[in-house]
Coordinates of C-alpha atoms in Angstrom, one line a residue:
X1 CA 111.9 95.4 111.0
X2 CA 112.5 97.9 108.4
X3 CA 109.2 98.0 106.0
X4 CA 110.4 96.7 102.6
X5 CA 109.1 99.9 100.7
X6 CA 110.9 102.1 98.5
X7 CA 109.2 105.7 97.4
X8 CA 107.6 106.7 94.7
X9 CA 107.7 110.7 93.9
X10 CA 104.7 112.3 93.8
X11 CA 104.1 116.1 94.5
X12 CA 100.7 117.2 94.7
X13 CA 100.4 121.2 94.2
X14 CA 97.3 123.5 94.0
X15 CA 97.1 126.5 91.4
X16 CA 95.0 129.4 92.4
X17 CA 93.8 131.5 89.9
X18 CA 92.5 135.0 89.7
X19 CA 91.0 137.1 86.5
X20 CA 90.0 140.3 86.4
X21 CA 87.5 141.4 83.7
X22 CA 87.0 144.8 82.7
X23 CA 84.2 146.7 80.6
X24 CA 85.4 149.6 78.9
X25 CA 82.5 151.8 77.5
X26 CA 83.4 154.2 74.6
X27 CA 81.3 156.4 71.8
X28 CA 78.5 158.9 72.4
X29 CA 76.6 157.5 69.4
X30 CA 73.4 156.1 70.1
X31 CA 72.5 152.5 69.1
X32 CA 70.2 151.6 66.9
X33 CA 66.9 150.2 68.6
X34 CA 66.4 147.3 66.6
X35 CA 70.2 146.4 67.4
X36 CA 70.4 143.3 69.4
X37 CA 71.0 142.9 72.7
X38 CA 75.1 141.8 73.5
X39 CA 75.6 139.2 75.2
X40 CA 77.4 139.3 78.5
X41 CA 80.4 137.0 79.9
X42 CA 78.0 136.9 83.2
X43 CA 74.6 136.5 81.2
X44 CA 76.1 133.2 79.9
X45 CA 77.1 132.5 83.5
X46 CA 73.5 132.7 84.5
X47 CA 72.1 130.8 82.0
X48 CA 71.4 127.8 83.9
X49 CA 72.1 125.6 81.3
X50 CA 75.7 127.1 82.3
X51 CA 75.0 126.7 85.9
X52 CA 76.6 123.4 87.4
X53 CA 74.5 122.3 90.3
X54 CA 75.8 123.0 93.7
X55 CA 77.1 119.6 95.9
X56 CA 77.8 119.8 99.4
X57 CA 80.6 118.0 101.2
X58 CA 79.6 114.2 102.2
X59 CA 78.5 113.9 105.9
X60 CA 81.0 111.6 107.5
X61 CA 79.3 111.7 111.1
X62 CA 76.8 108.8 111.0
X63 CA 79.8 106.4 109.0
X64 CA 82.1 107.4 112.3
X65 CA 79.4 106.7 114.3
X66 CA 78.4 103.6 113.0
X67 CA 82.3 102.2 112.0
X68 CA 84.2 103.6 114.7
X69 CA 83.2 100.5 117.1
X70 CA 84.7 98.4 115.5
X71 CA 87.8 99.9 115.3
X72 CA 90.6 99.1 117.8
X73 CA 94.1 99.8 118.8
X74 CA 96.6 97.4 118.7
X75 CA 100.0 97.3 121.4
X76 CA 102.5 94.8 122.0
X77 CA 104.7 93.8 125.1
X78 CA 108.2 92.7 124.7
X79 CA 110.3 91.4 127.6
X80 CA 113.6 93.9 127.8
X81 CA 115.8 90.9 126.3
X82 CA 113.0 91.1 123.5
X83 CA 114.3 91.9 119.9
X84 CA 112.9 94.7 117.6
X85 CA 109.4 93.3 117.6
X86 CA 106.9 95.4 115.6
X87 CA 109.0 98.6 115.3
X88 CA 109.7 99.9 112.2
X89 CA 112.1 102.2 110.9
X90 CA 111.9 104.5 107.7
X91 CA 114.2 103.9 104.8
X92 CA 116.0 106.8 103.6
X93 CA 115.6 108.1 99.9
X94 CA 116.8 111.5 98.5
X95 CA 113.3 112.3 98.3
X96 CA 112.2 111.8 102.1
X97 CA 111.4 108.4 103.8
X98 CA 108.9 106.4 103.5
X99 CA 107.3 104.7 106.4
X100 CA 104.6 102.2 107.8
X101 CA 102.7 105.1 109.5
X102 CA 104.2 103.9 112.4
X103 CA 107.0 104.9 114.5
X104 CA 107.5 105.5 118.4
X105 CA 104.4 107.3 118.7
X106 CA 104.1 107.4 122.6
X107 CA 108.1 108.4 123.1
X108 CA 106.9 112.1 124.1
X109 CA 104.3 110.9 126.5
X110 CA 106.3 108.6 128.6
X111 CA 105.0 105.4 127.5
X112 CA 106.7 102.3 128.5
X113 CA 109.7 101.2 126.8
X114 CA 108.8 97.8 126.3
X115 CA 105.5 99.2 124.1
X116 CA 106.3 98.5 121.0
X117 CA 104.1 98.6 117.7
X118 CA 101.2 100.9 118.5
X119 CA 98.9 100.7 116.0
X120 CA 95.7 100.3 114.5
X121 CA 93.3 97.3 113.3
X122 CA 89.5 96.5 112.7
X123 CA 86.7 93.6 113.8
X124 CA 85.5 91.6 110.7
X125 CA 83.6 89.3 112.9
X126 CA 81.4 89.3 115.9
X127 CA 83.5 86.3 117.4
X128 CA 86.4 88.5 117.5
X129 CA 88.6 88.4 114.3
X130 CA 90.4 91.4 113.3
X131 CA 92.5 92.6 110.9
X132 CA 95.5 94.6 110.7
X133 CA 99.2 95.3 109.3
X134 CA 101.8 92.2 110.2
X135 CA 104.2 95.1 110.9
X136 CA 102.2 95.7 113.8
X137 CA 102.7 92.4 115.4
X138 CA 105.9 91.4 114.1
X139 CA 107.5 89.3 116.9
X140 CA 105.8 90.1 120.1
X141 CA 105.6 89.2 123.4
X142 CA 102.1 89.7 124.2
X143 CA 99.5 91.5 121.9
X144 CA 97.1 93.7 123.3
X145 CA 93.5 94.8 121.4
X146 CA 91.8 97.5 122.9
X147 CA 88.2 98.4 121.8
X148 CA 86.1 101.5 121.8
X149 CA 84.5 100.3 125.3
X150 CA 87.8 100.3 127.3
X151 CA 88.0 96.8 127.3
X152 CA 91.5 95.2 127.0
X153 CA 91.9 91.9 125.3
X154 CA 95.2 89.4 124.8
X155 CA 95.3 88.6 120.8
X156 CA 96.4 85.5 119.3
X157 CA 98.2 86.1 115.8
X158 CA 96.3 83.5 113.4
X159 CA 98.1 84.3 110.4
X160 CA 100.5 86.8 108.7
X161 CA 102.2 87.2 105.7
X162 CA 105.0 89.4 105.1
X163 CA 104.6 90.5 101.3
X164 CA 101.0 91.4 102.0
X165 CA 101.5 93.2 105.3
X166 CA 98.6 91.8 106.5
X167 CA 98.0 90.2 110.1
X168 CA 94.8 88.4 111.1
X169 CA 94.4 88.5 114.6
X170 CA 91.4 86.8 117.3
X171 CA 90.3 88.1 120.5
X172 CA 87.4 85.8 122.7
X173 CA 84.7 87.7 124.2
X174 CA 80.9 86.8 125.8
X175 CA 79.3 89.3 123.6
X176 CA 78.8 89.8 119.8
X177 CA 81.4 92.7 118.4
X178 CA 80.9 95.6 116.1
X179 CA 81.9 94.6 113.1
X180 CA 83.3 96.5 110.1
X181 CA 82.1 95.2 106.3
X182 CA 84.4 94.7 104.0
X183 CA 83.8 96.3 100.7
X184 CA 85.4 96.2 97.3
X185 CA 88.3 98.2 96.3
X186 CA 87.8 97.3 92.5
X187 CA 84.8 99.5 92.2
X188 CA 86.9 102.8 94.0
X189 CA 87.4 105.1 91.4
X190 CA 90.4 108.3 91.9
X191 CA 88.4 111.4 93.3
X192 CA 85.9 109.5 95.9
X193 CA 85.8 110.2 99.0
X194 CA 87.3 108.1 101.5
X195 CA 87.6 108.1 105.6
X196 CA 90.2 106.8 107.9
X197 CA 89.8 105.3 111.2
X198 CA 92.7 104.8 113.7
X199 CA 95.2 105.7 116.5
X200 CA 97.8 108.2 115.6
X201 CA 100.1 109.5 117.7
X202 CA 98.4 107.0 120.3
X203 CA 94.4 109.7 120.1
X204 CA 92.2 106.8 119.7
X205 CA 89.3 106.3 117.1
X206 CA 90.7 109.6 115.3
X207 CA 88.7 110.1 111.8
X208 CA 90.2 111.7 109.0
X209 CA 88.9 112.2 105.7
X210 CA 90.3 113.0 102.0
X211 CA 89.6 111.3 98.7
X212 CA 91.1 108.4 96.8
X213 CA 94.7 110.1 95.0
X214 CA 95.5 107.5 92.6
X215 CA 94.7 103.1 91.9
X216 CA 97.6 100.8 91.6
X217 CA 100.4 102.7 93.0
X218 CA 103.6 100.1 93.1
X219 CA 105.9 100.5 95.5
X220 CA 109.5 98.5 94.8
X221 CA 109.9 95.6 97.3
X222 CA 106.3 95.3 98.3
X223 CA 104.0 92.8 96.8
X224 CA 100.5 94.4 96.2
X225 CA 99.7 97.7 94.3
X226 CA 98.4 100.4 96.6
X227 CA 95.2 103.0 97.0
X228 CA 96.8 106.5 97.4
X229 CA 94.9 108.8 99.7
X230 CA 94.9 111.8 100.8
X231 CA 93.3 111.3 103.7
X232 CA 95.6 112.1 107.2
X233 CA 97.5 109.2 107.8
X234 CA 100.0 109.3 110.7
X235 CA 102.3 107.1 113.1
X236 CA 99.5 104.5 114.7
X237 CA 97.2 104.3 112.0
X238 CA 99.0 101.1 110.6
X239 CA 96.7 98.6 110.3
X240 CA 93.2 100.9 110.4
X241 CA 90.6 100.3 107.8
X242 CA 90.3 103.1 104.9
X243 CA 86.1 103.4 104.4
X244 CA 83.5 104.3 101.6
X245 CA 81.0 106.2 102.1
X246 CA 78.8 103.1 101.7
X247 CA 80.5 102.2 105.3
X248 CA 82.1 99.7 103.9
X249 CA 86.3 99.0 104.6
X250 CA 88.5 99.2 100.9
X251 CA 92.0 99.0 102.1
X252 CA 93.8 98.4 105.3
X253 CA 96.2 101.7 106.0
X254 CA 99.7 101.0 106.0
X255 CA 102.3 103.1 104.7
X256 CA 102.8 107.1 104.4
X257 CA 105.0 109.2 101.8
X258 CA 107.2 111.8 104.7
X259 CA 109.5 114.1 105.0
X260 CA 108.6 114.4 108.6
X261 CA 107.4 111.2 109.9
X262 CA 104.1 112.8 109.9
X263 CA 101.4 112.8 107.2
X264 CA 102.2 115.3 104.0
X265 CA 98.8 114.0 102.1
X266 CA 100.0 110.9 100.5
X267 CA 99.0 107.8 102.0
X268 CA 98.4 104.1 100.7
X269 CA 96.5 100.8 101.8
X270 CA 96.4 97.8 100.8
X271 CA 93.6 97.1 98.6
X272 CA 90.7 95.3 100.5
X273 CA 90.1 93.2 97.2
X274 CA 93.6 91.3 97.8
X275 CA 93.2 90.8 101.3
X276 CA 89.9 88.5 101.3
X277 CA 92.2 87.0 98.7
X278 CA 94.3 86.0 101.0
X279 CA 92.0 85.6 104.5
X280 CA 90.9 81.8 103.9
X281 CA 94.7 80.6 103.8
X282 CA 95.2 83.3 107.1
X283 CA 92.5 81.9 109.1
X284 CA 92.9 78.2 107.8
X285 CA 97.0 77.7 107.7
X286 CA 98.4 81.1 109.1
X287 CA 100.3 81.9 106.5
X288 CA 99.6 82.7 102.5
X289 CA 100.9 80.3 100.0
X290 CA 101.2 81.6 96.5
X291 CA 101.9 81.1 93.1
X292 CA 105.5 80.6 91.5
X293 CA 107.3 81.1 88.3
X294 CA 110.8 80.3 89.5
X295 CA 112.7 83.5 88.0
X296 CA 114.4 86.9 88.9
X297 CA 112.9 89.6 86.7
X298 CA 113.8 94.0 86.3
X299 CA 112.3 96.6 84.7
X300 CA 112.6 97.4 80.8
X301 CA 114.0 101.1 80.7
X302 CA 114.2 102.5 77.3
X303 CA 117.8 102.0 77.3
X304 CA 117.4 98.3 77.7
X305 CA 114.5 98.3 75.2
X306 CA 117.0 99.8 72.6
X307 CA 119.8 97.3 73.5
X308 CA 117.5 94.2 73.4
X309 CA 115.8 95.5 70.0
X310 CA 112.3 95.7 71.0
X311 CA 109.5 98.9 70.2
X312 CA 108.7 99.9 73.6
X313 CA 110.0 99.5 77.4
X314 CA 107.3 97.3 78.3
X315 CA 106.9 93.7 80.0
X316 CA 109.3 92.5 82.4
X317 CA 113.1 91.2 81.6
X318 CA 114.1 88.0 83.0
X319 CA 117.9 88.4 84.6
X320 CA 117.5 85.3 85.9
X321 CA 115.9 82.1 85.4
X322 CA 115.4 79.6 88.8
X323 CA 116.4 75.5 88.4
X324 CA 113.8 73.6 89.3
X325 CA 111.1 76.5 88.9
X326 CA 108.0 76.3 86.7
X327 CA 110.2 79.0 84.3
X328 CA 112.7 76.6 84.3
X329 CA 110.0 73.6 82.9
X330 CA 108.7 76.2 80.4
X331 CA 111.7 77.1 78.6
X332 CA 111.8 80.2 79.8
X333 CA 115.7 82.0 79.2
X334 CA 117.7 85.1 81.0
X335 CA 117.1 87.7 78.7
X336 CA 113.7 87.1 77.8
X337 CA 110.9 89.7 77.9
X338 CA 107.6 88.5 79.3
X339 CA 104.9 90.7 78.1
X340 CA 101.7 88.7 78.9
X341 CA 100.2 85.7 80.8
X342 CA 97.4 84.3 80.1
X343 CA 96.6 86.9 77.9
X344 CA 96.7 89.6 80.3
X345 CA 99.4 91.8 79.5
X346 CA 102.3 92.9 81.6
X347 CA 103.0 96.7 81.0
X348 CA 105.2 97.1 84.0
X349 CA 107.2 94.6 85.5
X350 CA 105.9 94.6 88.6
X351 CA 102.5 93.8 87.3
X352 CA 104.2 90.1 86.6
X353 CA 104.6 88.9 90.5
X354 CA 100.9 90.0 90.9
X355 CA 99.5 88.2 88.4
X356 CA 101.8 84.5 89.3
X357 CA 100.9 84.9 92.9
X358 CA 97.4 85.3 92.4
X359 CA 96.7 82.2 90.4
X360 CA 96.0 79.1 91.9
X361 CA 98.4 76.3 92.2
X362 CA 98.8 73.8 89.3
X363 CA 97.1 76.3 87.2
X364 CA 98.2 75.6 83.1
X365 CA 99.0 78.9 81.8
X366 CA 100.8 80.8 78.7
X367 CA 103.5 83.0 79.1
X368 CA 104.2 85.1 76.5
X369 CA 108.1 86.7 75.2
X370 CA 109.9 87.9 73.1
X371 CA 113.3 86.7 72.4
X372 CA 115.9 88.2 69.7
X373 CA 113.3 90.1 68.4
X374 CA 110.5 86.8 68.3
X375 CA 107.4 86.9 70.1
X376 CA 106.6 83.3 71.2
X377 CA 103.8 81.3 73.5
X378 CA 105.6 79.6 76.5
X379 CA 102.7 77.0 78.3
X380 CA 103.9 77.0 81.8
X381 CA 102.1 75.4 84.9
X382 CA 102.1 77.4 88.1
X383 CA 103.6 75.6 91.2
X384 CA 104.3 76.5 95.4
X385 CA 107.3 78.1 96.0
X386 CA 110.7 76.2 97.1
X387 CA 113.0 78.7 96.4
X388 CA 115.6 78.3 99.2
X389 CA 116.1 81.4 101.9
X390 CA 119.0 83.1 100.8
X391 CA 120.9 84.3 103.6
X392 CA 123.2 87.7 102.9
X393 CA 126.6 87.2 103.7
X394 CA 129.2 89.9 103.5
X395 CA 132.8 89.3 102.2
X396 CA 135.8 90.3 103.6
X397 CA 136.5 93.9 102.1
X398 CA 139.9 93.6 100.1
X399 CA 141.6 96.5 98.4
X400 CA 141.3 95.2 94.4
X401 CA 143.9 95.5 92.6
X402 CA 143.2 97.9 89.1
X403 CA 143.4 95.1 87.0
X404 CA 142.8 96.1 83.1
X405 CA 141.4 99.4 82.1
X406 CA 137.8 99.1 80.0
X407 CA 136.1 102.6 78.6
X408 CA 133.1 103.6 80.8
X409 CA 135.3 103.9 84.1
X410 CA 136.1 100.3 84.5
X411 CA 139.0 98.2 86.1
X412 CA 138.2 94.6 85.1
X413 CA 140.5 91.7 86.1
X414 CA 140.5 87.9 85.3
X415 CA 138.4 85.8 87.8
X416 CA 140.7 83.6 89.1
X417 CA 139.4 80.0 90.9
X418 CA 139.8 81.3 94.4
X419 CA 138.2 84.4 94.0
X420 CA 135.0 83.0 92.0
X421 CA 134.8 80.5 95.2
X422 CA 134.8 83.5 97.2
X423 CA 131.7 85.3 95.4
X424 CA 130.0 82.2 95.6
X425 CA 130.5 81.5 91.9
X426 CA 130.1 77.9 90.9
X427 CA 130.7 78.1 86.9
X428 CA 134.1 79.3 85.5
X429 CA 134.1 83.0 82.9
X430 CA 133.0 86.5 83.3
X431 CA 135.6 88.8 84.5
X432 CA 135.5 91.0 88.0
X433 CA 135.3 94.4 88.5
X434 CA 138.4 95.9 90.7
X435 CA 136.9 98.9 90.5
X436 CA 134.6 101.9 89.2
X437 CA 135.9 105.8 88.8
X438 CA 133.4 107.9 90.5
X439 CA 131.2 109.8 88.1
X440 CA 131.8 107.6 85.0
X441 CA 129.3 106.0 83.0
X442 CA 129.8 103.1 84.6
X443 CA 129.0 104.8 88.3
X444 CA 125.7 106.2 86.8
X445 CA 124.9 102.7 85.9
X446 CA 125.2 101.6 89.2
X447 CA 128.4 99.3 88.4
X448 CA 129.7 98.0 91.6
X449 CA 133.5 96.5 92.7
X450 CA 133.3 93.0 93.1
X451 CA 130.3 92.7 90.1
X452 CA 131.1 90.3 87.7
X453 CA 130.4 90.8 83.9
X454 CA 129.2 87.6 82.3
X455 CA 128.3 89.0 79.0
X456 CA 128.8 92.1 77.0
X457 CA 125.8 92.7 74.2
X458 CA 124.4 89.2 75.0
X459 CA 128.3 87.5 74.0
X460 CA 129.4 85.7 77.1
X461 CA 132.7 86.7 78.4
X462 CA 135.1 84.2 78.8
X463 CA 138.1 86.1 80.3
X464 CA 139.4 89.4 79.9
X465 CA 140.6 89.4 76.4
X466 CA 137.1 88.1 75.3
X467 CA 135.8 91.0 77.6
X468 CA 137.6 93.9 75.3
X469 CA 137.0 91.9 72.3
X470 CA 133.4 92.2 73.1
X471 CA 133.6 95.8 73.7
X472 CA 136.1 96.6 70.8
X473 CA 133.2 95.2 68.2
X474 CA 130.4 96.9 69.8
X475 CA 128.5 99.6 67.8
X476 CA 130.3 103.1 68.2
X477 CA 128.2 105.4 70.4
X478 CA 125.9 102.8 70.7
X479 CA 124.4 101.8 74.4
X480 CA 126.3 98.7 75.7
X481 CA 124.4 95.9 77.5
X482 CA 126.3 93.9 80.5
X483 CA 124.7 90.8 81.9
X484 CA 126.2 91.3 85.2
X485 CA 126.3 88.8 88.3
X486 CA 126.0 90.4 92.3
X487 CA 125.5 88.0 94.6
X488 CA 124.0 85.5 94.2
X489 CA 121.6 87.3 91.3
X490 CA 122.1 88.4 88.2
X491 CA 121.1 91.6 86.3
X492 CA 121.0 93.2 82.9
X493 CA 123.0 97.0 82.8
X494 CA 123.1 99.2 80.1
X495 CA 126.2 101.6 80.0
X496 CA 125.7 104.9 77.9
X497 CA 128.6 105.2 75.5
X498 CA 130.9 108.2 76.0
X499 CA 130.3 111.3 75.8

């Protein structure tokens, strides 16, 4: 399975810097003696009310000692006809991939080549259930936990959930197990230190250690927000708990920022808070059921912010509202902004699935949006997910014909019966894009043949004619706003004017 995580940039760089200070003594003249006494730049410095007081690094040997038994390394057996069980490859990104830190890591010591997802995970109980990354154990044949000790045990999955990453596992034994304690990832504040526990590259019960980077890192396709770390993370520590230095586990490791495919010093886990969030419903149903708001949302950029009239690019805009969802009930329209619920307010759009998910099930709530310019209270009650799986199906590629010419780079052409029934289109207007000139505004938006335009500045667009009427009366120089329709969701676009 390819990991659903996008990356965010982030460069960490360390200035040095050197001064040189100089005395120059001039003058033969003698000084007075009841002159007083200068003060020197390194007088000051020896002051010790100028003298900060000396810390030594943290001792990590008694927290390895004491956490790494109940760390363990995780390996799973396919049968040859097997599919691509728990490995994962990196997605690409101009920037470097990144990558569940996970990825062939026996292939240069002959290893078998039915071992698949070598990883990492911890003991939360002394009965034997342990925690690690679903990637790890996605579709195998037989899971393998091996402690500390030697010991091999066969793992039964309890419960996993995709969004989350996480995988709850249980092992039987005779004995009691060392068990790691779970902390909480809500007190971790940026510049603590933090240690890592796991398996990469396959050298068991490594320990690494760094400091927490940065809270609430979102990555785009991935459901939690992340602790950043600097600690060494590398292929085989998916799944290995990130520790305190109380010795207590805030975040499962799970993904790394790489150029490489090996650890460059940015690292993320998944928060420890979220997880015992979710470990009741693991342990009790195997899966995590969450709350639902029924509608397809995107980022605010400034240039949508301008379009849509509002002061700043916060909240998230709905593209797309869900029949039958609770957004649905509300009231809630496509080109809404949702900027709070409940009262707490959502700065980022990403912050919005967070927030749904995480409260409970027939919870009453307020949403809070602005629309044409109004902010107003929505009550909405949460429900359970029903949205159908949506299975991607590709088109035949056809050469389009040009169709109209539209500024911006665009061919637009009238969507004829056959054609909407081809995109999967059940209601009639909007027109289709034939296709996009490389480099024009329209390519930097991210226009795409085969998109249809339903509305231009919020006016729906009926056919072609209505199209260029649309575009004729829009504000000269002024950013244009497309409600566009790809697949089966639907998107707003804003397309700079001309240069």
């Amino acid at each position: 399975m390819t990991h659903k995580f996008s990356r965010p940039i982030v460069f960490l760089g360390v200035a040095i810097f050197t001064a040189t200070f100089a005395l120059i003594a001039s003058g033969t003249a003698a000084r007075a003696a009841d002159s007083a006494p200068p003060t020197h730049f390194w007088t000051e410095l020896a002051d010790p009310a100028h003298v900060a007081k000396a810390q030594s690094m943290p001792d990590f040997v008694d927290l390895a000692a004491k956490l790494s038994p109940a760390v363990v390394n995780i390996s799973t057996d396919e049968p040859a006809e097997g599919g691509e069980g728990g490995e994962s490859s990196p997605e690409e990104s101009p920037h470097g991939p990144l990558m569940p830190p996970h990825s062939h890591p026996f292939e240069d010591f002959g290893g078998s080549p039915h071992s698949k997802a070598l990883g990492s995970g911890f003991i939360i109980t002394k009965d034997g259930y342990i925690l690690t990354n679903e990637h790890v154990v996605e579709n195998p044949g037989t899971v393998t936990v091996t402690t500390q000790d030697g010991h091999n045990y066969v793992a039964k999955i309890v419960g996993r959930d995709e969004k989350s990453d996480i995988a709850l596992l249980k092992i039987d034994t005779k004995h009691d197990l060392a068990v790691a304690p779970l902390g909480d990832s809500d007190d971790l504040k940026v510049g603590e230190w933090v240690m890592a526990i796991g398996n990469p590259f396959g050298f068991d019960h490594s320990v690494t250690a760094g400091i927490v980077s940065a809270k609430g890192r979102f990555i785009p396709g991935s459901y939690e927000d992340f602790i950043q770390t600097d600690a060494s993370i590398n292929p085989g520590n998916s799944g290995g708990p990130l520790i305190d230095l109380r010795g207590d586990v805030v975040g499962v490791n799970c993904a790394i920022y790489t150029h490489t495919g090996a650890s460059m010093g940015i690292g993320f886990a998944v928060p420890i808070e979220l997880v015992k969030e979710e470990l009741p419903q693991l342990k009790s149903s195997g899966k995590v059921v969450r709350g639902w708001l029924g509608v397809y949302i995107q980022k605010v950029t400034p240039e949508l912010a301008e379009s849509l009239g509002l002061a700043d690019s916060r909240g998230a805009l709905v593209a797309k509202v869900l029949d039958g969802g609770p957004a649905k009930a509300a009231g809630v329209k496509r080109g809404d902004v949702i900027v709070a619920f409940d009262n707490q307010p959502v700065s980022d759009s990403r912050e919005l699935p967070l927030l749904i998910g995480r409260t409970d099930l027939g919870h009453k709530g307020i949403l809070k949006v602005i629309r044409d310019k109004q902010t107003i209270d929505l009550p909405v009650t949460i429900t359970q997910s029903h949205e159908p799986e949506i299975v991607a199906s590709e088109g035949k590629s056809q050469k389009p014909d040009l169709g109209a010419v539209s500024p911006f780079g665009l061919h637009v052409k009238e969507l004829s019966p056959d054609l909407a029934k081809e995109l999967g289109l059940n209601s009639p207007g909007g027109v289709v894009i034939s296709s996009v000139l490389p480099g024009s505004r329209a390519d930097e938006a991210g226009l795409r043949a085969r998109d249809v335009i339903l509305e231009v500045n919020r006016a729906a667009v009926k056919n072609v004619d209505s199209y260029q009427n649309a575009l004729k009366t829009s504000a000269k120089g002024k950013i244009v706003l497309l409600l566009v329709r790809r697949g089966d969701a639907t998107i707003y676009v804003t397309v700079k004017p001309e240069a």
